Amino acid sequence: MNPDFHVPDLEWCEQTVPAWREHPAADFFYSSLLATNGAAHDRLRRLVGRRFTARRVAELSSTVEKTTAELLDGFADATAAGGVADFQELVGYPLPAAVVGGLVGVPRADEARFRQLGADAGRLLEPVRTPEDWARADRAVEALREYFADLLHRRRTHPADDLATSLLARCAPATAARPADSDEDPLTERELVDILVLVFVAGFETTTGLLGTAVHALLTHPDQLALVRRQPELAAAAVEESLRWDGPVPMTERIATRPSEVGGVLIPAGASITTVLAAGNRDPEQHPDPDTFTVRRQDIRVLSFSAGAHYCLGAALARLEGAALIRQLVGRFPGLALAGEPTRRSGVGLRSFERLPLATTG
């Protein structure tokens, strides 16, 4: 990341959102991995990053394939005999929720309750937040914090192979309870709770968006859908082109740390800059004929996962889920088709389908 620009953090929040202490959501967001800089960010990222190495993600491949197949069984039942089903409800949300839930430690039985909480917490990504946005986000963050505090309480007596258990060992003071190989400051209880909230919600919110927009892109480009059906090895390329063409995170914010110049425009220190990732993904200098959706596009360099210090930890996992879903979906349902008007999520902070009605006998 360019050192001339930082993400908005608590210091920025103090100056710009004077009433931030009234909002649990602001306290959560502006001290999270998404909104910390320098050493504070590096410390948190190192702790979480161990669960998202290439080796660990590769180990999840069979789990992702199995979970995808199970969810598509339910989708097949719901669309049998000409039925119509909401893809997002039956597959687009449950798949990433199950995968990241397994990583974090959320039982499958609990996952259904988080879809609305995730959407409400996601209002924090809106560039302009209304009082209603703040109210929804505050309620969601309070409920999520309560849930994960209780999960940690359970993990203290019933440990498991998950992120919650592994980070608990780094939550104690510098005593024998702390791992001998740890050279990091121990996490506070609140930091640990907030890490779990962020990893879980970010892990399903954005990937839910990706799965829905990828399926929609293929269904509205039948020539590309037919190509992937004939050559299922193109599933990963279809996901990459979907990220470029209609990615789930269209923009991100940065703060100028010093006077700078971008594209001939002078930017004063302290100015807020909105970087439109969606526009960069359609830059004709980088991607010729950028408004055309083609899964055979070469040299794709998407900005959808950001870059530098804030590159998305879950990028490889999201790609793995997307490729598994596309490969199985197009191979299993040759008559797959849109079956009604999709409903886009309100707001501009995240691009996702609230509802994506599909049929399998189109």
Tab-separated table of C-alpha atoms in Angstrom:
chain	number	residue	atom	x	y	z
A	1	MET	CA	0.000	0.000	0.000
A	2	ASN	CA	1.271	3.483	-0.850
A	3	PRO	CA	2.607	4.989	2.424
A	4	ASP	CA	1.111	8.327	1.382
A	5	PHE	CA	-2.330	6.857	2.079
A	6	HIS	CA	-3.693	5.069	5.143
A	7	VAL	CA	-7.038	3.492	5.930
A	8	PRO	CA	-9.315	5.562	8.190
A	9	ASP	CA	-8.524	4.494	11.754
A	10	LEU	CA	-9.433	5.444	15.319
A	11	GLU	CA	-7.241	8.543	15.186
A	12	TRP	CA	-9.078	9.684	12.063
A	13	CYS	CA	-12.378	8.728	13.691
A	14	GLU	CA	-11.635	10.925	16.707
A	15	GLN	CA	-11.279	13.922	14.426
A	16	THR	CA	-14.037	13.177	11.935
A	17	VAL	CA	-16.766	11.266	13.783
A	18	PRO	CA	-16.859	13.002	17.172
A	19	ALA	CA	-19.825	10.941	18.348
A	20	TRP	CA	-18.163	7.619	17.472
A	21	ARG	CA	-18.142	6.431	21.115
A	22	GLU	CA	-21.924	6.349	20.977
A	23	HIS	CA	-21.728	3.670	18.302
A	24	PRO	CA	-20.501	0.146	19.142
A	25	ALA	CA	-20.167	-0.383	15.405
A	26	ALA	CA	-17.677	2.490	15.089
A	27	ASP	CA	-15.659	1.180	18.038
A	28	PHE	CA	-15.564	-2.235	16.355
A	29	PHE	CA	-14.871	-1.108	12.802
A	30	TYR	CA	-12.194	1.521	13.416
A	31	SER	CA	-10.085	-0.735	15.627
A	32	SER	CA	-10.394	-3.797	13.369
A	33	LEU	CA	-7.993	-5.205	10.796
A	34	LEU	CA	-9.907	-3.243	8.170
A	35	ALA	CA	-9.145	0.084	9.820
A	36	THR	CA	-5.730	-0.093	11.471
A	37	ASN	CA	-2.359	0.952	10.113
A	38	GLY	CA	1.299	0.185	10.664
A	39	ALA	CA	2.382	-1.942	13.602
A	40	ALA	CA	-1.143	-2.213	15.044
A	41	HIS	CA	-2.386	-3.726	11.795
A	42	ASP	CA	0.649	-6.003	11.367
A	43	ARG	CA	0.171	-7.446	14.855
A	44	LEU	CA	-3.452	-8.432	14.276
A	45	ARG	CA	-2.838	-9.666	10.740
A	46	ARG	CA	-0.009	-11.993	11.797
A	47	LEU	CA	-2.253	-13.652	14.354
A	48	VAL	CA	-5.107	-14.273	11.924
A	49	GLY	CA	-2.989	-14.956	8.836
A	50	ARG	CA	-1.789	-18.311	10.126
A	51	ARG	CA	-5.250	-19.720	9.387
A	52	PHE	CA	-5.226	-18.485	5.789
A	53	THR	CA	-1.926	-19.768	4.420
A	54	ALA	CA	-1.934	-21.452	1.000
A	55	ARG	CA	-1.442	-24.836	2.645
A	56	ARG	CA	-4.371	-24.404	5.034
A	57	VAL	CA	-6.663	-23.183	2.264
A	58	ALA	CA	-5.677	-26.136	0.055
A	59	GLU	CA	-6.559	-28.470	2.926
A	60	LEU	CA	-10.095	-27.089	2.825
A	61	SER	CA	-10.654	-28.094	-0.791
A	62	SER	CA	-12.414	-31.375	-0.028
A	63	THR	CA	-14.594	-29.673	2.598
A	64	VAL	CA	-15.596	-26.960	0.119
A	65	GLU	CA	-16.423	-29.536	-2.576
A	66	LYS	CA	-18.467	-31.657	-0.159
A	67	THR	CA	-20.377	-28.700	1.297
A	68	THR	CA	-21.113	-27.372	-2.190
A	69	ALA	CA	-22.496	-30.739	-3.287
A	70	GLU	CA	-24.706	-30.986	-0.191
A	71	LEU	CA	-26.155	-27.520	-0.726
A	72	LEU	CA	-26.769	-28.199	-4.410
A	73	ASP	CA	-28.700	-31.319	-3.372
A	74	GLY	CA	-31.092	-29.044	-1.513
A	75	PHE	CA	-31.191	-26.641	-4.456
A	76	ALA	CA	-32.040	-29.565	-6.776
A	77	ASP	CA	-34.897	-30.638	-4.501
A	78	ALA	CA	-36.270	-27.103	-4.369
A	79	THR	CA	-36.222	-26.711	-8.154
A	80	ALA	CA	-37.473	-30.176	-9.021
A	81	ALA	CA	-40.475	-30.429	-11.350
A	82	GLY	CA	-40.081	-26.858	-12.557
A	83	GLY	CA	-39.796	-25.192	-9.173
A	84	VAL	CA	-38.097	-21.852	-8.598
A	85	ALA	CA	-35.652	-21.279	-5.736
A	86	ASP	CA	-33.616	-18.381	-4.405
A	87	PHE	CA	-30.004	-19.306	-5.087
A	88	GLN	CA	-28.708	-16.860	-2.481
A	89	GLU	CA	-30.835	-18.352	0.271
A	90	LEU	CA	-30.059	-21.983	-0.512
A	91	VAL	CA	-26.436	-21.792	-1.704
A	92	GLY	CA	-24.954	-18.308	-2.027
A	93	TYR	CA	-25.098	-17.539	1.690
A	94	PRO	CA	-24.900	-21.013	3.311
A	95	LEU	CA	-21.741	-22.081	1.431
A	96	PRO	CA	-19.352	-19.352	2.625
A	97	ALA	CA	-21.035	-19.253	6.036
A	98	ALA	CA	-20.376	-22.959	6.475
A	99	VAL	CA	-16.776	-22.771	5.249
A	100	VAL	CA	-15.660	-19.758	7.266
A	101	GLY	CA	-17.843	-20.879	10.164
A	102	GLY	CA	-15.896	-24.114	10.304
A	103	LEU	CA	-12.638	-22.179	10.332
A	104	VAL	CA	-13.739	-19.826	13.085
A	105	GLY	CA	-15.667	-22.342	15.180
A	106	VAL	CA	-19.321	-21.480	14.514
A	107	PRO	CA	-21.512	-24.623	14.620
A	108	ARG	CA	-23.526	-25.297	11.449
A	109	ALA	CA	-26.731	-25.146	13.469
A	110	ASP	CA	-26.037	-21.497	14.343
A	111	GLU	CA	-25.207	-20.198	10.863
A	112	ALA	CA	-28.711	-19.298	9.645
A	113	ARG	CA	-29.082	-16.555	12.256
A	114	PHE	CA	-26.186	-14.521	10.884
A	115	ARG	CA	-27.396	-13.574	7.403
A	116	GLN	CA	-29.326	-10.488	8.514
A	117	LEU	CA	-26.729	-9.577	11.146
A	118	GLY	CA	-24.042	-9.655	8.461
A	119	ALA	CA	-26.083	-7.453	6.143
A	120	ASP	CA	-26.709	-4.965	8.944
A	121	ALA	CA	-23.050	-4.878	10.000
A	122	GLY	CA	-22.175	-4.402	6.328
A	123	ARG	CA	-23.802	-0.955	6.419
A	124	LEU	CA	-20.461	0.181	7.851
A	125	LEU	CA	-19.040	-0.107	4.336
A	126	GLU	CA	-21.405	2.532	2.984
A	127	PRO	CA	-19.481	5.693	2.052
A	128	VAL	CA	-22.246	7.832	3.601
A	129	ARG	CA	-24.000	6.301	6.607
A	130	THR	CA	-27.476	7.361	7.582
A	131	PRO	CA	-28.774	7.252	11.180
A	132	GLU	CA	-30.602	4.064	10.181
A	133	ASP	CA	-27.324	2.556	8.927
A	134	TRP	CA	-25.662	3.301	12.247
A	135	ALA	CA	-28.605	1.896	14.225
A	136	ARG	CA	-28.625	-1.341	12.209
A	137	ALA	CA	-24.855	-1.725	12.429
A	138	ASP	CA	-24.803	-0.995	16.164
A	139	ARG	CA	-27.435	-3.642	16.910
A	140	ALA	CA	-25.665	-6.177	14.718
A	141	VAL	CA	-22.240	-5.594	16.276
A	142	GLU	CA	-23.642	-5.874	19.793
A	143	ALA	CA	-25.359	-9.178	18.929
A	144	LEU	CA	-22.254	-10.542	17.188
A	145	ARG	CA	-19.981	-9.558	20.064
A	146	GLU	CA	-22.312	-11.264	22.514
A	147	TYR	CA	-22.367	-14.450	20.441
A	148	PHE	CA	-18.598	-14.705	20.040
A	149	ALA	CA	-17.925	-13.857	23.683
A	150	ASP	CA	-20.159	-16.813	24.550
A	151	LEU	CA	-18.386	-19.002	21.970
A	152	LEU	CA	-15.033	-18.196	23.591
A	153	HIS	CA	-16.467	-19.046	26.996
A	154	ARG	CA	-17.431	-22.474	25.632
A	155	ARG	CA	-14.042	-22.984	23.966
A	156	ARG	CA	-12.223	-22.454	27.259
A	157	THR	CA	-13.703	-25.702	28.541
A	158	HIS	CA	-14.307	-27.428	25.193
A	159	PRO	CA	-11.418	-26.568	22.824
A	160	ALA	CA	-11.603	-27.432	19.135
A	161	ASP	CA	-9.493	-27.199	15.997
A	162	ASP	CA	-10.626	-23.699	15.069
A	163	LEU	CA	-9.542	-20.066	15.104
A	164	ALA	CA	-11.390	-19.316	18.330
A	165	THR	CA	-9.429	-21.968	20.238
A	166	SER	CA	-6.040	-21.162	18.702
A	167	LEU	CA	-6.346	-17.438	19.453
A	168	LEU	CA	-7.502	-18.061	23.015
A	169	ALA	CA	-3.956	-19.176	23.795
A	170	ARG	CA	-2.792	-15.682	22.837
A	171	CYS	CA	-5.412	-13.906	24.908
A	172	ALA	CA	-3.787	-14.568	28.280
A	173	PRO	CA	-1.262	-12.268	30.006
A	174	ALA	CA	2.415	-13.100	29.532
A	175	THR	CA	2.324	-16.252	31.676
A	176	ALA	CA	2.713	-19.949	31.182
A	177	ALA	CA	-0.693	-19.925	29.469
A	178	ARG	CA	0.820	-17.985	26.606
A	179	PRO	CA	2.596	-19.964	23.837
A	180	ALA	CA	6.330	-20.136	24.323
A	181	ASP	CA	6.961	-19.186	20.690
A	182	SER	CA	4.866	-16.026	20.891
A	183	ASP	CA	6.733	-12.731	20.594
A	184	GLU	CA	3.544	-10.687	20.225
A	185	ASP	CA	1.616	-8.728	22.805
A	186	PRO	CA	-1.273	-10.868	24.064
A	187	LEU	CA	-4.719	-10.130	22.738
A	188	THR	CA	-7.287	-8.540	24.975
A	189	GLU	CA	-10.647	-10.266	25.289
A	190	ARG	CA	-12.321	-7.539	23.251
A	191	GLU	CA	-9.695	-7.773	20.503
A	192	LEU	CA	-10.206	-11.518	20.265
A	193	VAL	CA	-13.986	-11.211	20.083
A	194	ASP	CA	-13.731	-8.541	17.402
A	195	ILE	CA	-11.263	-10.587	15.325
A	196	LEU	CA	-13.717	-13.482	15.274
A	197	VAL	CA	-16.615	-11.179	14.371
A	198	LEU	CA	-14.645	-9.654	11.505
A	199	VAL	CA	-13.247	-12.898	10.075
A	200	PHE	CA	-16.623	-14.603	10.181
A	201	VAL	CA	-18.779	-11.778	8.811
A	202	ALA	CA	-16.266	-10.646	6.182
A	203	GLY	CA	-15.751	-14.273	5.215
A	204	PHE	CA	-19.354	-14.828	4.207
A	205	GLU	CA	-20.626	-11.343	3.305
A	206	THR	CA	-18.269	-10.656	0.415
A	207	THR	CA	-18.135	-14.255	-0.805
A	208	THR	CA	-21.923	-14.454	-0.847
A	209	GLY	CA	-21.806	-11.428	-3.128
A	210	LEU	CA	-19.178	-13.045	-5.355
A	211	LEU	CA	-21.096	-16.311	-5.752
A	212	GLY	CA	-24.306	-14.555	-6.726
A	213	THR	CA	-22.735	-12.125	-9.179
A	214	ALA	CA	-20.649	-14.885	-10.779
A	215	VAL	CA	-23.697	-17.075	-11.370
A	216	HIS	CA	-25.687	-14.115	-12.667
A	217	ALA	CA	-22.876	-13.085	-15.030
A	218	LEU	CA	-22.758	-16.555	-16.575
A	219	LEU	CA	-26.524	-16.852	-16.902
A	220	THR	CA	-26.732	-13.489	-18.658
A	221	HIS	CA	-23.907	-14.492	-21.021
A	222	PRO	CA	-25.077	-17.881	-22.331
A	223	ASP	CA	-22.130	-18.255	-24.700
A	224	GLN	CA	-19.746	-18.036	-21.745
A	225	LEU	CA	-21.913	-20.381	-19.690
A	226	ALA	CA	-21.812	-22.924	-22.515
A	227	LEU	CA	-18.040	-22.556	-22.722
A	228	VAL	CA	-17.572	-23.286	-19.014
A	229	ARG	CA	-19.974	-26.202	-19.270
A	230	ARG	CA	-17.891	-27.689	-22.088
A	231	GLN	CA	-14.618	-26.919	-20.320
A	232	PRO	CA	-15.161	-27.058	-16.538
A	233	GLU	CA	-11.480	-26.303	-16.001
A	234	LEU	CA	-12.430	-22.706	-16.895
A	235	ALA	CA	-14.441	-22.356	-13.669
A	236	ALA	CA	-11.600	-20.548	-11.881
A	237	ALA	CA	-11.179	-18.200	-14.846
A	238	ALA	CA	-14.917	-17.499	-14.768
A	239	VAL	CA	-14.642	-16.514	-11.121
A	240	GLU	CA	-11.728	-14.192	-11.888
A	241	GLU	CA	-13.586	-12.532	-14.746
A	242	SER	CA	-16.654	-12.166	-12.527
A	243	LEU	CA	-14.527	-10.430	-9.904
A	244	ARG	CA	-13.348	-8.029	-12.570
A	245	TRP	CA	-16.683	-7.511	-14.273
A	246	ASP	CA	-18.988	-7.249	-11.233
A	247	GLY	CA	-16.979	-7.625	-8.042
A	248	PRO	CA	-18.561	-7.579	-4.571
A	249	VAL	CA	-16.445	-4.698	-3.189
A	250	PRO	CA	-16.712	-1.730	-5.566
A	251	MET	CA	-14.768	0.847	-3.571
A	252	THR	CA	-12.535	1.519	-0.605
A	253	GLU	CA	-11.490	4.613	1.324
A	254	ARG	CA	-8.033	6.000	2.090
A	255	ILE	CA	-6.749	9.064	3.918
A	256	ALA	CA	-3.812	11.094	2.569
A	257	THR	CA	-1.024	11.166	5.160
A	258	ARG	CA	0.812	13.970	3.339
A	259	PRO	CA	0.180	16.270	0.370
A	260	SER	CA	0.117	14.157	-2.781
A	261	GLU	CA	-0.744	14.306	-6.444
A	262	VAL	CA	-2.792	11.671	-8.276
A	263	GLY	CA	-3.581	12.025	-11.955
A	264	GLY	CA	-2.650	15.691	-11.891
A	265	VAL	CA	-4.978	16.412	-8.951
A	266	LEU	CA	-3.440	17.878	-5.799
A	267	ILE	CA	-4.589	16.093	-2.642
A	268	PRO	CA	-4.022	17.813	0.714
A	269	ALA	CA	-2.912	15.905	3.794
A	270	GLY	CA	-5.899	14.525	5.675
A	271	ALA	CA	-8.143	14.370	2.604
A	272	SER	CA	-10.437	11.365	2.206
A	273	ILE	CA	-10.008	9.507	-1.084
A	274	THR	CA	-12.500	7.013	-2.455
A	275	THR	CA	-10.759	4.476	-4.649
A	276	VAL	CA	-13.300	2.951	-7.027
A	277	LEU	CA	-12.016	-0.575	-7.468
A	278	ALA	CA	-14.816	-1.397	-9.901
A	279	ALA	CA	-13.600	1.343	-12.248
A	280	GLY	CA	-10.023	0.083	-12.013
A	281	ASN	CA	-11.224	-3.412	-12.886
A	282	ARG	CA	-12.617	-1.989	-16.132
A	283	ASP	CA	-9.617	0.142	-16.994
A	284	PRO	CA	-9.235	-0.253	-20.790
A	285	GLU	CA	-5.479	0.212	-20.533
A	286	GLN	CA	-5.301	-2.877	-18.330
A	287	HIS	CA	-8.210	-4.884	-19.746
A	288	PRO	CA	-9.022	-4.346	-23.439
A	289	ASP	CA	-12.743	-4.246	-24.257
A	290	PRO	CA	-13.437	-4.005	-20.512
A	291	ASP	CA	-17.237	-4.062	-20.681
A	292	THR	CA	-17.263	-7.496	-22.323
A	293	PHE	CA	-17.582	-10.521	-20.043
A	294	THR	CA	-15.303	-13.273	-21.324
A	295	VAL	CA	-13.918	-16.146	-19.267
A	296	ARG	CA	-10.964	-16.557	-21.630
A	297	ARG	CA	-9.631	-13.090	-20.837
A	298	GLN	CA	-5.856	-13.092	-20.408
A	299	ASP	CA	-3.704	-11.326	-17.812
A	300	ILE	CA	-6.536	-10.386	-15.457
A	301	ARG	CA	-5.296	-8.334	-12.511
A	302	VAL	CA	-8.327	-7.668	-10.363
A	303	LEU	CA	-8.361	-5.069	-7.612
A	304	SER	CA	-11.350	-6.676	-5.917
A	305	PHE	CA	-9.297	-7.951	-2.973
A	306	SER	CA	-7.409	-4.663	-2.513
A	307	ALA	CA	-3.594	-4.762	-2.398
A	308	GLY	CA	-0.562	-4.320	-0.182
A	309	ALA	CA	-0.894	-4.539	3.589
A	310	HIS	CA	-4.684	-4.725	3.338
A	311	TYR	CA	-4.862	-7.451	0.692
A	312	CYS	CA	-7.790	-9.683	1.643
A	313	LEU	CA	-6.725	-12.605	3.841
A	314	GLY	CA	-9.571	-14.715	2.512
A	315	ALA	CA	-8.955	-14.123	-1.209
A	316	ALA	CA	-7.702	-17.647	-1.943
A	317	LEU	CA	-10.557	-19.193	0.017
A	318	ALA	CA	-13.172	-17.095	-1.812
A	319	ARG	CA	-11.679	-18.133	-5.150
A	320	LEU	CA	-11.696	-21.782	-4.078
A	321	GLU	CA	-15.381	-21.606	-3.123
A	322	GLY	CA	-16.314	-19.772	-6.311
A	323	ALA	CA	-14.561	-22.249	-8.601
A	324	ALA	CA	-16.052	-25.271	-6.810
A	325	LEU	CA	-19.533	-23.775	-6.996
A	326	ILE	CA	-19.359	-22.834	-10.689
A	327	ARG	CA	-17.873	-26.174	-11.716
A	328	GLN	CA	-20.499	-28.214	-9.887
A	329	LEU	CA	-23.438	-25.962	-10.704
A	330	VAL	CA	-22.977	-25.818	-14.480
A	331	GLY	CA	-22.115	-29.491	-14.701
A	332	ARG	CA	-25.081	-30.625	-12.665
A	333	PHE	CA	-27.843	-28.379	-14.034
A	334	PRO	CA	-27.777	-28.127	-17.843
A	335	GLY	CA	-31.130	-26.284	-17.829
A	336	LEU	CA	-30.130	-23.676	-15.247
A	337	ALA	CA	-31.755	-20.313	-15.951
A	338	LEU	CA	-32.931	-17.086	-14.357
A	339	ALA	CA	-36.525	-17.420	-13.185
A	340	GLY	CA	-37.582	-13.923	-12.249
A	341	GLU	CA	-36.166	-10.500	-11.573
A	342	PRO	CA	-33.146	-10.624	-9.244
A	343	THR	CA	-33.087	-8.175	-6.358
A	344	ARG	CA	-29.884	-6.261	-5.742
A	345	ARG	CA	-28.814	-5.391	-2.236
A	346	SER	CA	-29.502	-1.779	-1.307
A	347	GLY	CA	-26.559	0.584	-0.898
A	348	VAL	CA	-23.298	0.948	-2.783
A	349	GLY	CA	-20.742	-0.372	-0.293
A	350	LEU	CA	-21.191	-3.994	-1.362
A	351	ARG	CA	-22.512	-5.433	-4.624
A	352	SER	CA	-24.582	-8.505	-3.963
A	353	PHE	CA	-27.935	-10.038	-4.755
A	354	GLU	CA	-30.491	-10.053	-1.990
A	355	ARG	CA	-32.474	-12.545	-4.038
A	356	LEU	CA	-31.516	-14.521	-7.151
A	357	PRO	CA	-34.421	-16.727	-8.334
A	358	LEU	CA	-33.318	-19.637	-10.501
A	359	ALA	CA	-34.843	-22.685	-12.138
A	360	THR	CA	-33.089	-25.822	-13.309
A	361	THR	CA	-35.418	-26.655	-16.206
A	362	GLY	CA	-35.040	-23.468	-18.269
